[in-house]
GROMACS .gro file of N, CA, C and O in nm:
model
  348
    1UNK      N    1   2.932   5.452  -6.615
    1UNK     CA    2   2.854   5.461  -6.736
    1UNK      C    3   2.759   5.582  -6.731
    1UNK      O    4   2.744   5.644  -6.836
    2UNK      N    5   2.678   5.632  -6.592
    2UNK     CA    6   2.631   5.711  -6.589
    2UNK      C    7   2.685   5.867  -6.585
    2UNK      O    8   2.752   5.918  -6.495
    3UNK      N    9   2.643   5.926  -6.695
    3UNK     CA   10   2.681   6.088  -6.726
    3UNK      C   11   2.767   6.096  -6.864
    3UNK      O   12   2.815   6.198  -6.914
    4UNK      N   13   2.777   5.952  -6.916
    4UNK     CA   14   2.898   5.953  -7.068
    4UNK      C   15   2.863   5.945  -7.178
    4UNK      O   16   2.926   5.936  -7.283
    5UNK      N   17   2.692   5.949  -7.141
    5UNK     CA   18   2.596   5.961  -7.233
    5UNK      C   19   2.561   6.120  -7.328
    5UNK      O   20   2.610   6.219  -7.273
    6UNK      N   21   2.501   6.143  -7.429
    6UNK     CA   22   2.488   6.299  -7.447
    6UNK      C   23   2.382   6.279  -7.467
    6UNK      O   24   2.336   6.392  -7.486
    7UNK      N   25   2.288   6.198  -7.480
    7UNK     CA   26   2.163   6.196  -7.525
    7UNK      C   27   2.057   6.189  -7.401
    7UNK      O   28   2.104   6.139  -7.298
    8UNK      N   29   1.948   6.223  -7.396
    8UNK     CA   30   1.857   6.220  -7.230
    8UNK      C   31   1.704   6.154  -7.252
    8UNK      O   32   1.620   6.220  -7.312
    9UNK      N   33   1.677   6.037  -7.206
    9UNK     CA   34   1.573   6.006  -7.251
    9UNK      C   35   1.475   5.972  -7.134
    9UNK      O   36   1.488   5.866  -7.072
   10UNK      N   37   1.364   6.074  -7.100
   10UNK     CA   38   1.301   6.076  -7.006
   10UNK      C   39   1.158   5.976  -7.034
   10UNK      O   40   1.106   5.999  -7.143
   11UNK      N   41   1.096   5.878  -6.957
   11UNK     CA   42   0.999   5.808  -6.924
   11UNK      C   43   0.845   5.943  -6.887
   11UNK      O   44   0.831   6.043  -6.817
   12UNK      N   45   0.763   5.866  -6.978
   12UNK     CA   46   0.641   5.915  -6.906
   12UNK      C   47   0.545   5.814  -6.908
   12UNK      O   48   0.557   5.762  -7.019
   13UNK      N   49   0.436   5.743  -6.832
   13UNK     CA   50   0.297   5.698  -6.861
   13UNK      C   51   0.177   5.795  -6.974
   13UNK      O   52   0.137   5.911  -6.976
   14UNK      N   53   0.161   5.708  -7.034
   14UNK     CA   54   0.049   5.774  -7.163
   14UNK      C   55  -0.083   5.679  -7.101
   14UNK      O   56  -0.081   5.571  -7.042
   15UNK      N   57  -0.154   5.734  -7.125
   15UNK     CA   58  -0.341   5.696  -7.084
   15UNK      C   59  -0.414   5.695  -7.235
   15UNK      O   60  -0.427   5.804  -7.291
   16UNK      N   61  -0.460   5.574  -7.302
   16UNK     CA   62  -0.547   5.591  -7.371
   16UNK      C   63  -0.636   5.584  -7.312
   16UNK      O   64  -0.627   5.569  -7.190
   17UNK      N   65  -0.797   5.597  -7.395
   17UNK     CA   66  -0.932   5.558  -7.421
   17UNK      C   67  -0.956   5.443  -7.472
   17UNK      O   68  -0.871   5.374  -7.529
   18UNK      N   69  -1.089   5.409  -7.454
   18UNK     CA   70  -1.084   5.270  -7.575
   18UNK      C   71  -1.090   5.269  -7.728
   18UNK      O   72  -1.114   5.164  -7.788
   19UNK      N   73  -1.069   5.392  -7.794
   19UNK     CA   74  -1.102   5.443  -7.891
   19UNK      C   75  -0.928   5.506  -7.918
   19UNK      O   76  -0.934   5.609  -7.986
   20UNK      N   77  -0.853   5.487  -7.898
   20UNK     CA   78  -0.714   5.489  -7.877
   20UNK      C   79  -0.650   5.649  -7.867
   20UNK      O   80  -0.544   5.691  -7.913
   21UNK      N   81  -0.754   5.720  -7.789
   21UNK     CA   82  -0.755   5.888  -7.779
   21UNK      C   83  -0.642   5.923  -7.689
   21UNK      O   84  -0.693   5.907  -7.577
   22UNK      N   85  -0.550   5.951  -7.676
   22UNK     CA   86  -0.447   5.972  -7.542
   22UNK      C   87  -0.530   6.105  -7.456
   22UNK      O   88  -0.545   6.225  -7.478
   23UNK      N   89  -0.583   5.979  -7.313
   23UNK     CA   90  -0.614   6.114  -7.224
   23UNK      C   91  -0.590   6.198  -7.115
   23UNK      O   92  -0.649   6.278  -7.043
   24UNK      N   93  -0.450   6.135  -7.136
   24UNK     CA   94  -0.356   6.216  -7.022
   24UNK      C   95  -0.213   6.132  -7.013
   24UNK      O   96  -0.198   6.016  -7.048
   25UNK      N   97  -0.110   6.224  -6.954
   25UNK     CA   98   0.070   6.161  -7.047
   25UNK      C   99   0.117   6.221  -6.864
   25UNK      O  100   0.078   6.332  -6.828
   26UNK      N  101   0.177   6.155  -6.795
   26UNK     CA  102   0.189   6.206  -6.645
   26UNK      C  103   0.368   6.274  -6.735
   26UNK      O  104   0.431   6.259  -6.839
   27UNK      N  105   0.376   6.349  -6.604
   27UNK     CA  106   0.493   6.455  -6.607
   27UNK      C  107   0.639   6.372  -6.643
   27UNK      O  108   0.614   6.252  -6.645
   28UNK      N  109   0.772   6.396  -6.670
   28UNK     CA  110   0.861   6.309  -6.725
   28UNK      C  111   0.916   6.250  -6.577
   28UNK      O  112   0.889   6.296  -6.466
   29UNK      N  113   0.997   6.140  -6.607
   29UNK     CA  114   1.037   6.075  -6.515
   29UNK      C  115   1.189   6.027  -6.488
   29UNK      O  116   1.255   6.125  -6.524
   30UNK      N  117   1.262   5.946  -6.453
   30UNK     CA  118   1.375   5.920  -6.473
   30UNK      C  119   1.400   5.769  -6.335
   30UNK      O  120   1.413   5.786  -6.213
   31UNK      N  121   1.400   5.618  -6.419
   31UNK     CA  122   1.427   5.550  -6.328
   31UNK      C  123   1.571   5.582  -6.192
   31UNK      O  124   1.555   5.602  -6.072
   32UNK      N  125   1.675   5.578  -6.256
   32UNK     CA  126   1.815   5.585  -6.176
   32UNK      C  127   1.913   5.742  -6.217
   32UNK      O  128   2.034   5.756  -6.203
   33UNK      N  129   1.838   5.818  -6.257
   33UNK     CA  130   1.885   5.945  -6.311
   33UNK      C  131   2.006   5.930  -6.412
   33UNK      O  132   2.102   6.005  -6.431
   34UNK      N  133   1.978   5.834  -6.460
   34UNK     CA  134   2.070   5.846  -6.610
   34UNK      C  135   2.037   5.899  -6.712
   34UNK      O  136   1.920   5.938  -6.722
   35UNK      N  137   2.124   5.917  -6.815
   35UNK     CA  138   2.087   6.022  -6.966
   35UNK      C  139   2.013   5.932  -7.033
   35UNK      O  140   1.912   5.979  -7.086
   36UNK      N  141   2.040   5.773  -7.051
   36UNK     CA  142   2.014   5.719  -7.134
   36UNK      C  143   1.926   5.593  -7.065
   36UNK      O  144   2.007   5.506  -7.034
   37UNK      N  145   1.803   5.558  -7.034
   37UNK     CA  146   1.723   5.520  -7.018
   37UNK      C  147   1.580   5.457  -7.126
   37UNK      O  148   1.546   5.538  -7.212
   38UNK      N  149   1.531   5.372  -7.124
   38UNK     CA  150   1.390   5.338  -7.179
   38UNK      C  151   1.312   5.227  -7.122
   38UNK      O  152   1.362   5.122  -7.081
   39UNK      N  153   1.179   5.256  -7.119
   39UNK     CA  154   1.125   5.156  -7.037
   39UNK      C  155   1.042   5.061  -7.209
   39UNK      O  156   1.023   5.105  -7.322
   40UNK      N  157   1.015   4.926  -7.147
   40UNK     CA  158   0.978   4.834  -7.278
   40UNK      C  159   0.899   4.747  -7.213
   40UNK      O  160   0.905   4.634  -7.263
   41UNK      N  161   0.822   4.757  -7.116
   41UNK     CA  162   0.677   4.671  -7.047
   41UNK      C  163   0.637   4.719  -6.947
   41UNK      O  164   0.722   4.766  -6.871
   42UNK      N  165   0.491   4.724  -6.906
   42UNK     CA  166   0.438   4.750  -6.784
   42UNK      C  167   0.344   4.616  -6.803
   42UNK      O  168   0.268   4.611  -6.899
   43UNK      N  169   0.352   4.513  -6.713
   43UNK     CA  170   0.209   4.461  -6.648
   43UNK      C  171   0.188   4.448  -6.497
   43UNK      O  172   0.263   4.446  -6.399
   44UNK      N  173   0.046   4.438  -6.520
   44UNK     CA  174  -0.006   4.395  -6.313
   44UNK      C  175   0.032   4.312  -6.250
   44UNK      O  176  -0.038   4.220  -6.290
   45UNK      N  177   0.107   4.265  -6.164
   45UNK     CA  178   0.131   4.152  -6.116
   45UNK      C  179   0.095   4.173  -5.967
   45UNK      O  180   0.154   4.262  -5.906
   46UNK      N  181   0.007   4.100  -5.906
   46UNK     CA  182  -0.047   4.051  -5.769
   46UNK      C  183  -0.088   4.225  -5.708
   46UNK      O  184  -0.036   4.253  -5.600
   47UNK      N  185  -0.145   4.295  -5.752
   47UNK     CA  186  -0.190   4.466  -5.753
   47UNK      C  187  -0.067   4.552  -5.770
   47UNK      O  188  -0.072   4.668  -5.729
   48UNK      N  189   0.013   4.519  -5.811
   48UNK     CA  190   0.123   4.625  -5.834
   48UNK      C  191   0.155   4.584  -5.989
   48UNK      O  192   0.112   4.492  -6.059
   49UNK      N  193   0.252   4.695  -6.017
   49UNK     CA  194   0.270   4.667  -6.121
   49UNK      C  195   0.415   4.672  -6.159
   49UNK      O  196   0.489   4.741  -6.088
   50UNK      N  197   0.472   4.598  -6.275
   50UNK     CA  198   0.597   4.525  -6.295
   50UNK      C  199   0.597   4.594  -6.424
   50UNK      O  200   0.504   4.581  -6.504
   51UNK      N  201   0.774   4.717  -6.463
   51UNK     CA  202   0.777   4.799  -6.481
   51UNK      C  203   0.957   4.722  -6.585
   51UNK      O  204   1.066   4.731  -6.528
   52UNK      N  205   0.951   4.678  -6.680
   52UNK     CA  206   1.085   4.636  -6.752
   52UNK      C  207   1.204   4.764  -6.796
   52UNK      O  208   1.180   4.822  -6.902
   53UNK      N  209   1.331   4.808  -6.715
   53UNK     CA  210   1.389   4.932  -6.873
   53UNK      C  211   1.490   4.861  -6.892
   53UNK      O  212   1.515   4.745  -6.861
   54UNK      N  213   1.571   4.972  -6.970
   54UNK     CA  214   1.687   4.953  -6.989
   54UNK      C  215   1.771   5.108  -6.935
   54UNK      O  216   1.745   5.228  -6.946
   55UNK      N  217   1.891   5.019  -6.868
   55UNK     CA  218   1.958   5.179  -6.858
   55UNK      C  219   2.145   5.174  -6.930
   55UNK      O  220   2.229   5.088  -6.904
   56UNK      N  221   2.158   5.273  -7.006
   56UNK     CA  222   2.276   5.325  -7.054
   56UNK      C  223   2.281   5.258  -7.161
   56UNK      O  224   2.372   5.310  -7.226
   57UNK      N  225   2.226   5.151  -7.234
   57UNK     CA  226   2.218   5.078  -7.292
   57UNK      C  227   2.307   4.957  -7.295
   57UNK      O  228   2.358   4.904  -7.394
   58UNK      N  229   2.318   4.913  -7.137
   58UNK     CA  230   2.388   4.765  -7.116
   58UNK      C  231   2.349   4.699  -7.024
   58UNK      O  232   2.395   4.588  -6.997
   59UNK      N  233   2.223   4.779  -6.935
   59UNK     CA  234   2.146   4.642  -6.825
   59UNK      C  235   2.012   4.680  -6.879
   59UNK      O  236   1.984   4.772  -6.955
   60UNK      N  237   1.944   4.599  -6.830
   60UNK     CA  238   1.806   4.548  -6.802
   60UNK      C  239   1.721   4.538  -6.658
   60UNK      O  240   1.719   4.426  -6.606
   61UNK      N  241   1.678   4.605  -6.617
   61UNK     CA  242   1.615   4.554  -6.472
   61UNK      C  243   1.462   4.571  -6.488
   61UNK      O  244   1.412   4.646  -6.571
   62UNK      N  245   1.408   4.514  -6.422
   62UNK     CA  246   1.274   4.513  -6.371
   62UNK      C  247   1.276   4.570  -6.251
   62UNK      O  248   1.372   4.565  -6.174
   63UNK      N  249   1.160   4.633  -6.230
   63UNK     CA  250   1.114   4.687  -6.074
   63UNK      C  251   1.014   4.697  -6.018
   63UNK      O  252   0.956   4.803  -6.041
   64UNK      N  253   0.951   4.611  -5.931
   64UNK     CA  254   0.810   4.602  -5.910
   64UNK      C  255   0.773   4.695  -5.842
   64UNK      O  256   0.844   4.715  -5.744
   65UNK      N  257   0.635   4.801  -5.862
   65UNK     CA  258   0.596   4.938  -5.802
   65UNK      C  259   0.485   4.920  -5.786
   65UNK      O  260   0.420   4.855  -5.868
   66UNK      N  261   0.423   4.981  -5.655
   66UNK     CA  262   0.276   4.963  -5.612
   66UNK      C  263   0.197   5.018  -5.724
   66UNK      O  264   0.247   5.099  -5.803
   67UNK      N  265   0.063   4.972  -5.734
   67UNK     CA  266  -0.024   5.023  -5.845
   67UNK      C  267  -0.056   5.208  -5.809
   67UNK      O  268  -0.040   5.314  -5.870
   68UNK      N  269  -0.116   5.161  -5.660
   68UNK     CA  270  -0.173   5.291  -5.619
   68UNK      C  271  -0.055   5.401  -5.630
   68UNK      O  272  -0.105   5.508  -5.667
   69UNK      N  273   0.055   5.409  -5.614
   69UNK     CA  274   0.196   5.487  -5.702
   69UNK      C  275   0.195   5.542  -5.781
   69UNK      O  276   0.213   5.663  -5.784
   70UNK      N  277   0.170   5.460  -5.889
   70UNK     CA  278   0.184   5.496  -6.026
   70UNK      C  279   0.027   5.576  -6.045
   70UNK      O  280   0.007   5.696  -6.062
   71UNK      N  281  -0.047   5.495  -6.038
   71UNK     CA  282  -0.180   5.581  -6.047
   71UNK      C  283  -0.204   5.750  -5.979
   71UNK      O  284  -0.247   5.849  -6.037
   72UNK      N  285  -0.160   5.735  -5.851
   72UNK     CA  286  -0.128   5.915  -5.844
   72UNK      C  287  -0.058   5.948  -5.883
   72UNK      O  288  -0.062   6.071  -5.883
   73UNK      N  289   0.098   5.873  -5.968
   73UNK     CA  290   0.201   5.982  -6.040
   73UNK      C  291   0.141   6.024  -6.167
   73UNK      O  292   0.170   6.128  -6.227
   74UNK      N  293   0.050   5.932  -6.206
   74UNK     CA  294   0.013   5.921  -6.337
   74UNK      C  295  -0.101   6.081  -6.349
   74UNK      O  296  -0.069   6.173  -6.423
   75UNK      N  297  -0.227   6.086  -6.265
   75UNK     CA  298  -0.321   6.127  -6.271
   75UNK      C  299  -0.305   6.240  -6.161
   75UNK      O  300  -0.398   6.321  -6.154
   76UNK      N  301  -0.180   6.257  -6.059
   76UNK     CA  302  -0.204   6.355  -5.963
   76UNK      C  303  -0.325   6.423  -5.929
   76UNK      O  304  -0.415   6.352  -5.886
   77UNK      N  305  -0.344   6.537  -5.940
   77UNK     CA  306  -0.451   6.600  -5.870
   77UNK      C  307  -0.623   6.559  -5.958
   77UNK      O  308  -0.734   6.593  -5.917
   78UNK      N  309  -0.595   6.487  -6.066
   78UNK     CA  310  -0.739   6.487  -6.174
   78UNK      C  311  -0.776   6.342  -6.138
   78UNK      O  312  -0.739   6.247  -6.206
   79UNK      N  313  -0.850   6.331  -6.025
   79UNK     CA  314  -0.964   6.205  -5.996
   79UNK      C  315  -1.053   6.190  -6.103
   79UNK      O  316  -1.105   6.078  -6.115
   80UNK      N  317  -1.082   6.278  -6.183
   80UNK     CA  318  -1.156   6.216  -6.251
   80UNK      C  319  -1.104   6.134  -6.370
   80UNK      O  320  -1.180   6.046  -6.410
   81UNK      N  321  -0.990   6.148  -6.429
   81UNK     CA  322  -0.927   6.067  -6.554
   81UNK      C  323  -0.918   5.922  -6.456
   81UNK      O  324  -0.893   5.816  -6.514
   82UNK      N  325  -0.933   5.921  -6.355
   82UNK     CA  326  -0.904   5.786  -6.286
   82UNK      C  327  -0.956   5.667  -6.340
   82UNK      O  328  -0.890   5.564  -6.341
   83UNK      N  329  -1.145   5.678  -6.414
   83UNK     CA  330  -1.206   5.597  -6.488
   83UNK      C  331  -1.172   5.559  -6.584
   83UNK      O  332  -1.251   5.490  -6.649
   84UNK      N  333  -1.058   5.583  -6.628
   84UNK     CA  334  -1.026   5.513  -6.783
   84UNK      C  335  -0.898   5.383  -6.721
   84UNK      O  336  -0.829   5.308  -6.790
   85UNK      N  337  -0.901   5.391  -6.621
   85UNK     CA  338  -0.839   5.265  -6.503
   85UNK      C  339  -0.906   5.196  -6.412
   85UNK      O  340  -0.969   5.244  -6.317
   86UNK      N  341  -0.889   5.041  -6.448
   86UNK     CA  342  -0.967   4.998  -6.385
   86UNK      C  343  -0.904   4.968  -6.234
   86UNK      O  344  -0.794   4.913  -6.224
   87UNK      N  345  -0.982   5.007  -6.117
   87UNK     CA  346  -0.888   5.003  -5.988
   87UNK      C  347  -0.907   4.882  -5.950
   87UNK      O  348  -0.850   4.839  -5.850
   0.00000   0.00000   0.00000
């Protein structure tokens, strides 16, 4: 299934404010390096966080990823956007 796709749909994390300002969008991503990908939930579960996609458009998986992970993929080198997350 993977590569029979023509379309490419890359994942990023978006950061609002509480004022719904986007204040930072981390670099693109790709769960299993397929064309056709989308992710459709993030929550916290036990400090990590639980991450729902879809790939090619015929599975579904979940994947549980450390918080502290995502938080440096998200924010890399800018400690300071870190405050709009609560650690």
């Amino acid at each position: 299934a993977a590569g029979r796709k023509d379309g490419v749909y890359r994942h990023r994390f978006v950061v609002w404010d509480k004022d719904w300002n986007i204040v930072n969008v981390s670099r693109q991503f790709s769960f299993m390096n397929a064309e056709i990908e989308f992710a459709v939930g993030m929550a916290e579960y036990k400090g990590d966080y639980l991450i729902t996609f879809g790939f090619q458009d015929n599975a579904a998986y979940l994947v549980r990823v450390p918080k502290q992970f995502v938080l440096d993929f998200i924010f890399e080198s800018n400690e300071s956007l870190k405050k709009f997350i609560k650690v």
